[in-house]
CSV table of C-alpha atoms in Angstrom, one decimal:
chain,number,residue,atom,x,y,z
S,276,MET,CA,0.0,0.0,0.0
S,277,ALA,CA,1.5,3.4,-1.0
S,278,GLU,CA,2.1,6.0,1.7
S,279,THR,CA,0.1,9.2,1.5
S,280,ILE,CA,2.8,11.7,1.9
S,281,ILE,CA,0.7,14.8,1.7
S,282,LYS,CA,-2.7,14.9,3.5
S,283,ILE,CA,-5.3,17.7,3.5
S,284,ASP,CA,-8.5,18.5,5.5
S,285,LEU,CA,-11.4,19.8,3.4
S,286,ASN,CA,-12.8,21.5,6.6
S,287,LYS,CA,-9.8,23.6,7.0
S,288,SER,CA,-8.4,26.5,5.1
S,289,ALA,CA,-5.6,25.6,2.6
S,290,TYR,CA,-3.5,28.5,4.1
S,291,GLU,CA,-3.3,26.4,7.4
S,292,ASN,CA,-1.6,23.4,5.5
S,293,ASP,CA,2.1,24.0,5.2
S,294,LYS,CA,2.4,21.2,2.7
S,295,VAL,CA,0.6,23.3,0.1
S,296,HIS,CA,1.5,26.4,-1.7
S,297,ASN,CA,0.0,28.6,-4.4
S,298,ARG,CA,2.9,30.2,-6.2
S,299,TRP,CA,6.1,29.1,-8.0
S,300,HIS,CA,9.5,30.0,-6.5
S,301,PRO,CA,12.7,28.1,-6.2
S,302,ASP,CA,13.2,28.8,-2.5
S,303,ILE,CA,9.8,27.2,-1.3
S,304,PRO,CA,10.9,24.3,0.9
S,305,LEU,CA,10.4,20.8,0.0
S,306,VAL,CA,7.8,19.1,2.2
S,307,ALA,CA,8.8,15.5,1.5
S,308,THR,CA,11.5,13.6,-0.2
S,309,VAL,CA,11.2,10.4,-2.1
S,310,LYS,CA,13.7,8.2,-4.1
S,311,PRO,CA,13.7,7.3,-7.8
S,312,GLY,CA,11.4,4.3,-8.2
S,313,ASP,CA,9.3,5.2,-5.1
S,314,ASP,CA,5.4,5.5,-5.5
S,315,PHE,CA,3.2,7.5,-3.2
S,316,ILE,CA,-0.1,9.2,-2.8
S,317,VAL,CA,-0.8,13.0,-2.6
S,318,GLU,CA,-4.1,14.5,-1.6
S,319,CYS,CA,-5.2,17.8,-3.2
S,320,TYR,CA,-7.6,20.7,-2.6
S,321,ASP,CA,-9.8,21.8,-5.5
S,322,TRP,CA,-8.0,24.6,-7.3
S,323,THR,CA,-9.7,27.4,-5.4
S,324,GLY,CA,-9.0,26.0,-1.9
S,325,GLY,CA,-12.7,25.4,-1.2
S,326,GLN,CA,-14.1,28.8,-2.2
S,327,ILE,CA,-16.8,27.3,-4.4
S,328,LYS,CA,-19.7,25.4,-2.8
S,329,ASN,CA,-22.2,22.8,-3.9
S,330,ASN,CA,-25.4,25.0,-4.2
S,331,ASP,CA,-27.6,26.6,-6.8
S,332,SER,CA,-26.0,30.1,-6.7
S,333,ALA,CA,-23.2,31.5,-8.7
S,334,ASP,CA,-22.2,34.2,-6.3
S,335,ASP,CA,-19.2,32.4,-5.1
S,336,VAL,CA,-17.9,32.1,-8.7
S,337,ARG,CA,-18.6,35.9,-9.2
S,338,ASP,CA,-16.7,36.7,-5.9
S,339,VAL,CA,-13.9,34.1,-6.0
S,340,ASP,CA,-10.5,35.5,-5.1
S,341,LEU,CA,-8.4,34.4,-8.1
S,342,SER,CA,-5.3,35.9,-6.6
S,343,GLN,CA,-5.3,32.9,-4.2
S,344,VAL,CA,-5.1,30.1,-6.9
S,345,HIS,CA,-4.0,27.4,-7.5
S,346,PHE,CA,-3.4,25.5,-4.2
S,347,LEU,CA,-0.9,22.9,-4.9
S,348,SER,CA,0.4,19.9,-3.0
S,349,GLY,CA,4.2,19.9,-2.6
S,350,PRO,CA,6.9,20.6,-3.5
S,351,ILE,CA,8.2,17.0,-3.3
S,352,GLY,CA,12.0,16.4,-3.4
S,353,VAL,CA,13.4,13.5,-5.5
S,354,GLU,CA,16.8,12.2,-4.2
S,355,GLY,CA,19.5,12.8,-6.8
S,356,ALA,CA,17.5,15.1,-9.0
S,357,GLU,CA,19.7,17.9,-10.5
S,358,PRO,CA,19.2,20.8,-13.0
S,359,GLY,CA,19.2,19.3,-16.5
S,360,ASP,CA,17.7,16.0,-15.5
S,361,LEU,CA,14.3,14.8,-16.6
S,362,LEU,CA,11.9,13.9,-13.9
S,363,GLU,CA,9.8,10.9,-15.1
S,364,VAL,CA,6.4,10.9,-13.4
S,365,ASP,CA,3.9,8.1,-13.8
S,366,ILE,CA,0.3,8.7,-12.9
S,367,LEU,CA,-0.7,5.3,-11.5
S,368,ASP,CA,-4.1,6.3,-10.2
S,369,ILE,CA,-6.4,9.2,-9.4
S,370,GLY,CA,-9.6,9.7,-7.7
S,371,THR,CA,-12.2,11.4,-5.7
S,372,PHE,CA,-12.7,11.6,-2.0
S,373,GLU,CA,-15.6,9.4,-0.6
S,374,GLU,CA,-16.9,12.4,1.3
S,375,SER,CA,-16.8,14.8,-1.7
S,376,GLN,CA,-18.6,13.1,-4.6
S,377,TRP,CA,-19.2,16.2,-6.6
S,378,GLY,CA,-17.4,18.9,-8.8
S,379,PHE,CA,-18.2,22.3,-10.3
S,380,ASN,CA,-17.8,24.2,-13.6
S,381,GLY,CA,-17.9,27.9,-13.8
S,382,PHE,CA,-17.8,30.8,-16.1
S,383,PHE,CA,-16.0,33.8,-14.5
S,384,SER,CA,-17.2,37.3,-14.8
S,385,LYS,CA,-15.4,39.3,-17.4
S,386,GLN,CA,-14.6,41.7,-14.5
S,387,ASN,CA,-13.0,38.8,-12.6
S,388,GLY,CA,-11.1,36.6,-14.8
S,389,GLY,CA,-13.2,36.2,-17.9
S,390,GLY,CA,-12.8,33.3,-20.2
S,391,PHE,CA,-12.4,31.9,-23.7
S,392,LEU,CA,-15.9,33.3,-24.8
S,393,THR,CA,-16.2,36.0,-22.2
S,394,GLU,CA,-17.6,38.5,-24.6
S,395,HIS,CA,-20.5,36.1,-25.1
S,396,PHE,CA,-20.9,35.1,-21.4
S,397,PRO,CA,-19.7,38.1,-19.4
S,398,GLU,CA,-21.2,37.2,-16.1
S,399,ALA,CA,-20.6,34.5,-13.5
S,400,GLN,CA,-22.4,31.2,-13.9
S,401,LYS,CA,-22.0,27.9,-12.3
S,402,SER,CA,-23.1,24.2,-12.7
S,403,ILE,CA,-22.6,21.4,-10.1
S,404,TRP,CA,-21.8,17.8,-11.3
S,405,ASP,CA,-22.6,14.8,-9.2
S,406,PHE,CA,-20.3,11.7,-9.4
S,407,ASN,CA,-21.6,8.2,-9.8
S,408,GLY,CA,-18.6,6.0,-10.0
S,409,MET,CA,-17.0,6.9,-13.3
S,410,PHE,CA,-20.0,8.7,-14.6
S,411,THR,CA,-21.2,12.2,-13.9
S,412,LYS,CA,-24.3,14.4,-14.6
S,413,SER,CA,-25.6,17.8,-13.4
S,414,ARG,CA,-29.0,19.0,-12.1
S,415,HIS,CA,-28.3,22.2,-14.1
S,416,ILE,CA,-27.9,20.5,-17.6
S,417,PRO,CA,-30.5,17.7,-18.3
S,418,ASN,CA,-30.3,14.9,-20.8
S,419,VAL,CA,-26.4,14.5,-20.7
S,420,GLU,CA,-24.2,12.0,-18.9
S,421,PHE,CA,-20.7,10.8,-19.6
S,422,ALA,CA,-17.7,9.0,-18.2
S,423,GLY,CA,-15.0,11.1,-16.6
S,424,LEU,CA,-11.3,11.1,-17.5
S,425,ILE,CA,-9.9,12.3,-14.2
S,426,HIS,CA,-6.5,14.1,-14.4
S,427,PRO,CA,-4.5,16.9,-12.9
S,428,GLY,CA,-4.8,20.2,-14.6
S,429,LEU,CA,-1.7,21.4,-13.0
S,430,ILE,CA,1.7,19.5,-12.3
S,431,GLY,CA,5.2,20.6,-12.6
S,432,CYS,CA,8.6,21.2,-11.0
S,433,LEU,CA,10.0,24.3,-9.2
S,434,PRO,CA,11.7,26.9,-11.5
S,435,SER,CA,15.2,28.1,-11.1
S,436,LYS,CA,15.6,31.8,-10.1
S,437,GLU,CA,16.9,32.5,-13.7
S,438,LEU,CA,13.8,31.0,-15.2
S,439,LEU,CA,11.4,32.8,-12.6
S,440,ASP,CA,13.0,36.1,-13.6
S,441,THR,CA,12.4,35.3,-17.3
S,442,TRP,CA,8.7,34.6,-16.6
S,443,ASN,CA,8.2,37.8,-14.6
S,444,LYS,CA,10.0,39.9,-17.2
S,445,ARG,CA,8.2,38.6,-20.4
S,446,GLU,CA,4.8,38.6,-18.7
S,447,ALA,CA,5.2,42.1,-17.2
S,448,GLY,CA,6.2,43.3,-20.7
S,449,LEU,CA,3.0,41.9,-22.1
S,450,VAL,CA,0.9,43.6,-19.5
S,451,ALA,CA,2.6,46.9,-20.1
S,452,THR,CA,1.3,46.8,-23.8
S,453,ASP,CA,-2.3,47.2,-22.5
S,454,PRO,CA,-2.1,47.7,-18.8
S,455,ASP,CA,-6.0,48.6,-18.4
S,456,ARG,CA,-7.3,45.6,-20.2
S,457,VAL,CA,-10.2,43.7,-18.7
S,458,PRO,CA,-9.5,40.8,-18.3
S,459,GLU,CA,-5.9,41.5,-17.7
S,460,LEU,CA,-3.3,40.2,-20.2
S,461,ALA,CA,-1.3,38.2,-17.6
S,462,THR,CA,-1.4,37.7,-13.7
S,463,LEU,CA,1.6,39.3,-12.1
S,464,PRO,CA,3.0,38.5,-8.7
S,465,ASN,CA,0.8,39.3,-5.7
S,466,GLY,CA,2.4,38.8,-2.4
S,467,GLU,CA,-0.7,39.7,-0.3
S,468,THR,CA,-2.4,36.3,-1.0
S,469,ALA,CA,0.7,34.2,-1.5
S,470,HIS,CA,1.0,30.9,0.5
S,471,MET,CA,4.6,29.9,0.4
S,472,GLY,CA,4.3,26.5,2.0
S,473,GLN,CA,6.7,26.2,4.9
S,474,MET,CA,8.4,29.6,4.3
S,475,ARG,CA,7.9,32.0,7.1
S,476,GLY,CA,8.5,35.7,8.0
S,477,ASP,CA,10.4,38.0,6.0
S,478,ALA,CA,11.7,35.3,3.8
S,479,ALA,CA,8.2,34.3,2.8
S,480,LYS,CA,7.2,37.9,2.2
S,481,ALA,CA,10.2,38.6,-0.1
S,482,ALA,CA,9.7,35.4,-2.0
S,483,GLY,CA,5.9,35.9,-2.2
S,484,ALA,CA,6.4,39.4,-3.7
S,485,GLU,CA,8.2,37.9,-6.7
S,486,ALA,CA,6.9,34.5,-7.0
S,487,ALA,CA,5.1,33.5,-10.2
S,488,ARG,CA,1.4,33.1,-10.2
S,489,THR,CA,0.2,29.6,-11.2
S,490,VAL,CA,-2.2,30.5,-13.9
S,491,PRO,CA,-0.5,29.8,-17.1
S,492,PRO,CA,1.4,26.8,-18.4
S,493,ARG,CA,5.1,27.5,-18.8
S,494,GLU,CA,8.4,25.7,-19.6
S,495,HIS,CA,8.1,23.6,-16.4
S,496,GLY,CA,4.8,22.3,-17.1
S,497,GLY,CA,2.3,24.0,-14.7
S,498,ASN,CA,-1.3,24.7,-15.6
S,499,CYS,CA,-1.4,22.8,-19.1
S,500,ASP,CA,-5.0,21.4,-18.5
S,501,ILE,CA,-4.3,18.3,-20.7
S,502,LYS,CA,-7.0,15.9,-20.2
S,503,ASP,CA,-5.2,12.9,-21.4
S,504,LEU,CA,-2.8,13.0,-18.4
S,505,SER,CA,-4.9,10.4,-16.6
S,506,ARG,CA,-4.3,6.9,-15.2
S,507,GLY,CA,-1.4,5.3,-16.9
S,508,SER,CA,0.0,8.3,-18.5
S,509,LYS,CA,3.8,9.3,-18.1
S,510,VAL,CA,5.2,12.8,-18.1
S,511,TYR,CA,8.9,13.9,-18.5
S,512,PHE,CA,9.5,17.3,-16.8
S,513,PRO,CA,12.7,19.3,-17.1
S,514,VAL,CA,14.3,19.7,-13.7
S,515,TYR,CA,15.6,23.3,-12.8
S,516,VAL,CA,16.5,23.0,-9.0
S,517,ASP,CA,18.1,20.3,-6.9
S,518,GLY,CA,15.6,17.9,-5.9
S,519,ALA,CA,13.2,18.8,-8.8
S,520,GLY,CA,10.3,20.1,-6.4
S,521,LEU,CA,7.3,18.4,-7.9
S,522,SER,CA,3.9,19.9,-7.0
S,523,VAL,CA,0.5,18.8,-8.3
S,524,GLY,CA,-3.2,20.0,-7.9
S,525,ASP,CA,-6.1,21.3,-9.8
S,526,LEU,CA,-7.7,18.0,-10.2
S,527,HIS,CA,-10.5,17.6,-12.9
S,528,PHE,CA,-13.1,14.8,-13.2
S,529,SER,CA,-13.6,15.6,-16.8
S,530,GLN,CA,-12.8,18.3,-19.4
S,531,GLY,CA,-13.1,19.1,-22.9
S,532,ASP,CA,-10.1,20.0,-24.9
S,533,GLY,CA,-9.2,23.7,-24.4
S,534,GLU,CA,-11.0,24.0,-20.9
S,535,ILE,CA,-12.9,26.8,-22.8
S,536,THR,CA,-14.9,28.2,-19.8
S,537,PHE,CA,-11.6,28.9,-17.9
S,538,CYS,CA,-13.0,27.3,-14.7
S,539,GLY,CA,-13.7,24.9,-17.5
S,540,ALA,CA,-13.3,21.5,-16.3
S,541,ILE,CA,-15.3,19.7,-13.6
S,542,GLU,CA,-13.1,20.9,-10.7
S,543,MET,CA,-12.7,18.7,-7.8
S,544,ALA,CA,-10.8,17.8,-4.6
S,545,GLY,CA,-9.1,14.3,-4.5
S,546,TRP,CA,-5.9,12.2,-4.5
S,547,ILE,CA,-3.3,11.2,-7.0
S,548,HIS,CA,-1.0,8.1,-6.9
S,549,LEU,CA,2.5,8.9,-8.5
S,550,ARG,CA,5.7,7.1,-9.2
S,551,VAL,CA,9.0,9.0,-10.0
S,552,ASN,CA,12.2,8.1,-11.8
S,553,LEU,CA,15.1,10.1,-13.2
S,554,ILE,CA,16.7,10.4,-16.5
S,555,LYS,CA,20.1,11.9,-15.8
S,556,ASP,CA,21.1,14.7,-18.1
S,557,GLY,CA,17.9,14.1,-20.1
S,558,VAL,CA,17.2,17.7,-21.0
S,559,ARG,CA,20.4,17.8,-23.1
S,560,LYS,CA,20.0,14.1,-24.4
S,561,TYR,CA,16.6,14.7,-25.8
S,562,GLY,CA,16.6,18.4,-26.5
S,563,ILE,CA,13.7,19.1,-24.1
S,564,LYS,CA,12.4,22.6,-23.7
S,565,ASN,CA,8.9,21.8,-22.5
S,566,PRO,CA,7.5,18.7,-20.9
S,567,VAL,CA,6.6,15.6,-23.1
S,568,PHE,CA,4.2,12.9,-22.2
S,569,LYS,CA,2.8,9.6,-23.1
S,570,PRO,CA,-1.1,9.5,-22.8
S,571,SER,CA,-3.2,7.4,-20.7
S,572,PRO,CA,-4.3,4.1,-22.3
S,573,ILE,CA,-7.7,4.6,-20.5
S,574,LYS,CA,-10.2,7.0,-21.9
S,575,PRO,CA,-13.9,7.1,-22.4
S,576,ARG,CA,-14.7,5.4,-25.8
S,577,TYR,CA,-16.9,7.5,-27.9
S,578,ASP,CA,-16.8,6.7,-31.6
S,579,ASP,CA,-19.5,8.8,-33.2
S,580,TYR,CA,-19.2,12.5,-33.2
S,581,VAL,CA,-20.7,15.8,-34.7
S,582,ILE,CA,-17.6,17.8,-35.8
S,583,PHE,CA,-17.8,21.7,-36.0
S,584,GLU,CA,-15.4,23.6,-38.2
S,585,GLY,CA,-14.3,27.1,-37.4
S,586,ILE,CA,-12.0,29.3,-39.5
S,587,SER,CA,-10.0,32.5,-38.6
S,588,VAL,CA,-12.8,34.9,-39.3
S,589,ASP,CA,-14.2,36.4,-36.2
S,590,GLU,CA,-17.9,37.1,-35.1
S,591,GLU,CA,-17.9,40.6,-36.7
S,592,GLY,CA,-16.5,39.2,-40.0
S,593,GLY,CA,-13.0,40.4,-39.3
S,594,GLN,CA,-10.3,38.4,-41.2
S,595,HIS,CA,-7.4,37.1,-39.2
S,596,TYR,CA,-4.2,35.5,-40.6
S,597,LEU,CA,-4.0,31.7,-39.8
S,598,ASP,CA,-5.1,32.4,-36.2
S,599,VAL,CA,-6.0,29.1,-34.5
S,600,HIS,CA,-7.4,30.8,-31.4
S,601,VAL,CA,-10.1,32.6,-33.5
S,602,ALA,CA,-10.6,29.4,-35.5
S,603,TYR,CA,-11.4,27.4,-32.4
S,604,ARG,CA,-13.4,30.0,-30.9
S,605,GLN,CA,-15.7,29.9,-34.1
S,606,ALA,CA,-15.8,26.2,-33.9
S,607,CYS,CA,-17.1,26.4,-30.2
S,608,LEU,CA,-19.6,29.1,-31.0
S,609,ASN,CA,-20.9,27.1,-33.9
S,610,ALA,CA,-21.3,24.0,-31.6
S,611,ILE,CA,-23.2,26.2,-29.0
S,612,GLU,CA,-25.6,27.5,-31.6
S,613,TYR,CA,-26.3,24.0,-32.9
S,614,MET,CA,-27.1,22.7,-29.4
S,615,THR,CA,-29.5,25.4,-28.7
S,616,LYS,CA,-31.8,24.0,-31.5
S,617,PHE,CA,-32.4,20.9,-29.3
S,618,GLY,CA,-33.5,23.0,-26.3
S,619,TYR,CA,-30.3,23.8,-24.4
S,620,SER,CA,-29.7,27.4,-23.3
S,621,ARG,CA,-26.5,28.8,-24.6
S,622,ALA,CA,-25.0,28.5,-21.1
S,623,GLN,CA,-25.8,24.9,-20.8
S,624,ALA,CA,-24.3,24.2,-24.2
S,625,TYR,CA,-21.2,26.1,-23.2
S,626,ALA,CA,-20.8,24.2,-20.0
S,627,ILE,CA,-21.0,21.0,-21.8
S,628,LEU,CA,-18.2,21.9,-24.1
S,629,GLY,CA,-16.0,22.7,-21.0
S,630,CYS,CA,-16.8,19.6,-19.1
S,631,ALA,CA,-17.5,16.8,-21.5
S,632,PRO,CA,-14.9,14.8,-23.3
S,633,VAL,CA,-15.0,16.9,-26.5
S,634,GLU,CA,-11.9,16.9,-28.7
S,635,GLY,CA,-10.2,20.0,-30.3
S,636,HIS,CA,-8.1,19.5,-33.3
S,637,ILE,CA,-6.0,21.9,-35.3
S,638,SER,CA,-6.9,20.9,-38.8
S,639,GLY,CA,-5.2,23.3,-41.1
S,640,VAL,CA,-2.5,26.2,-40.5
S,641,VAL,CA,-1.2,26.5,-44.2
S,642,ASP,CA,-4.0,27.6,-46.4
S,643,ILE,CA,-3.7,31.4,-46.2
S,644,PRO,CA,-5.4,33.3,-44.8
S,645,ASN,CA,-7.7,31.0,-42.8
S,646,ALA,CA,-6.6,28.5,-40.2
S,647,CYS,CA,-9.3,25.7,-39.6
S,648,ALA,CA,-9.9,24.2,-36.2
S,649,THR,CA,-12.5,21.6,-35.4
S,650,LEU,CA,-14.4,20.6,-32.2
S,651,TRP,CA,-15.5,17.0,-31.9
S,652,LEU,CA,-18.8,16.8,-29.8
S,653,PRO,CA,-19.4,12.9,-28.9
S,654,THR,CA,-23.1,12.2,-29.6
S,655,GLY,CA,-23.0,9.3,-27.1
S,656,ILE,CA,-23.1,11.6,-24.1
S,657,PHE,CA,-26.8,12.7,-24.8
S,658,ASP,CA,-29.9,10.6,-24.1
S,659,PHE,CA,-31.4,11.6,-27.5
S,660,ASP,CA,-30.2,11.7,-31.1
S,661,ILE,CA,-28.2,14.9,-31.7
S,662,ASN,CA,-27.2,14.1,-35.2
S,663,PRO,CA,-28.6,16.1,-38.2
S,664,SER,CA,-31.4,14.6,-40.1
S,665,ALA,CA,-33.9,15.5,-42.8
S,666,ASP,CA,-36.6,16.0,-40.1
S,667,GLY,CA,-34.7,18.8,-38.5
S,668,PRO,CA,-33.7,19.2,-34.8
S,669,GLN,CA,-36.3,18.1,-32.3
S,670,LYS,CA,-36.5,20.0,-28.9
S,671,LYS,CA,-35.7,17.2,-26.4
S,672,VAL,CA,-34.3,19.2,-23.6
S,673,SER,CA,-36.8,20.1,-20.9
S,674,GLY,CA,-37.2,20.5,-17.2
S,675,GLY,CA,-34.6,21.1,-14.6
S,676,MET,CA,-33.1,24.5,-14.0
S,677,ASP,CA,-30.7,26.5,-16.2
S,678,VAL,CA,-27.1,27.2,-15.2
S,679,PRO,CA,-27.3,29.6,-12.3
S,680,LEU,CA,-26.2,33.1,-13.1
S,681,SER,CA,-25.0,35.9,-10.7
S,682,LYS,CA,-25.1,39.5,-11.9
S,683,ASP,CA,-21.9,41.7,-11.3
S,684,LYS,CA,-22.0,43.9,-8.4
S,685,GLU,CA,-22.7,47.6,-9.0
C-alpha cells in the first residue's frame, strides 16, 4: 500500500496547510523527499481551496478571489535530481474523496478573470456535477451524462531563479502593452495572498512578492490542462533545481479540450498516486524545452461525433491570418448555436463543451489566410439523437433549472 505523503483536510483553510503552496518560487521548501522508483499518494484541494460550494447560486464564482489560486500539494523532492535531468512521473491512479462526490464548472465574470468566450458570457455562472462511479451528470444540465477522465490540470517542477526572472520579465512586458485591459493580459506576482508553504516571516514575504502565479502553463509544465494525463500516463519534466520540487493540484473529473470556460473542467478535490524516476542529463540528451508525455491508455470510448469547423474569421466578419485561437473560438460558437436547436440554453451548451470529453483539433494552418480548427462533440453523451437529419432538430431538452447566473455587483 503506497504511503500518503501529503494529506489535506477539506474542513480547514488551505492556508493552514504547510504542505501546500499557491505560487512558483525556487526557495519554497520541499515538504517531503522520495527516491527514484518510489510511488506515493498525494491529496489535493480543489484549485480554489474550497471557495466554491455545492449549491444553486453562482455568487461564489462571481466573488472568487483568483489571486489565491492554484493551491498545489508539494513541492516534493526526489533524491539525486539535479538541474538538466528529466523527472519521469507516472500517474498510476487518481480519484475522488468518498466524502466529496461532486465537482463544479464555472464561467468567470469578465470583470474577474473572464474566459475563452467572455464577450458572449460576461457574467458569472456555475453548474454542479454529481459523481456516480466513473460517470457524472448535472442537475443544471439535463439529458447528458458521460464517463470522466480524471486528471491533474496542474503539475510541474519548481523553476530556477533565472527561469522565474524570465517569466516575470516577459509577462510584465506583455501587460505593459495594455495595462488597463479587462480581463488582464497576464497575472503578475501578488504577495498579499501568496501561500509559500513552509516559508515563514520576511523570507516568505520577499519570495511571495516575486513568486510567479500559477495561472498559465510554462516551460516547467504548470497549468497545462491536458485531459489525457490520466491513469497510466507518463510525463517527463525538465528539472531546474536540486531535488526537482514536484507539485500537483487542480484535479479535474472531466474536461473538454481547451478547458474553454476557464473554470472549464469539472473541478474537484481528490488524490493522485504517482511514481517517479530520473533520466540523468535528459534535457540535453533529448533536446527538451517543455515537458513531453505519453497519454493514458484509458479514456472514455466515444466513436461517433458531430464535428464543427471554425475558421479564422471572427464574429464581426474580421479576417485574421492563420489564427488558430479565432478558428477554435468559432468552432465552439458554432457548436453552441447547434445545441440550442435541441432546447439547451447557450450557457448549458457552453458548460457541456467545457466539461464533456470533447476533442479539439488543429486541422489546417497553411491555407492562407484561414486557419481551420475543429471541435468534436461525442453524440453518445446525450440521451437523444443529436445528429443532423432531414426532419430537423427536435427539442428534447426540458425540465430542470438553467445554469445559475449571478449579476456583477454595482
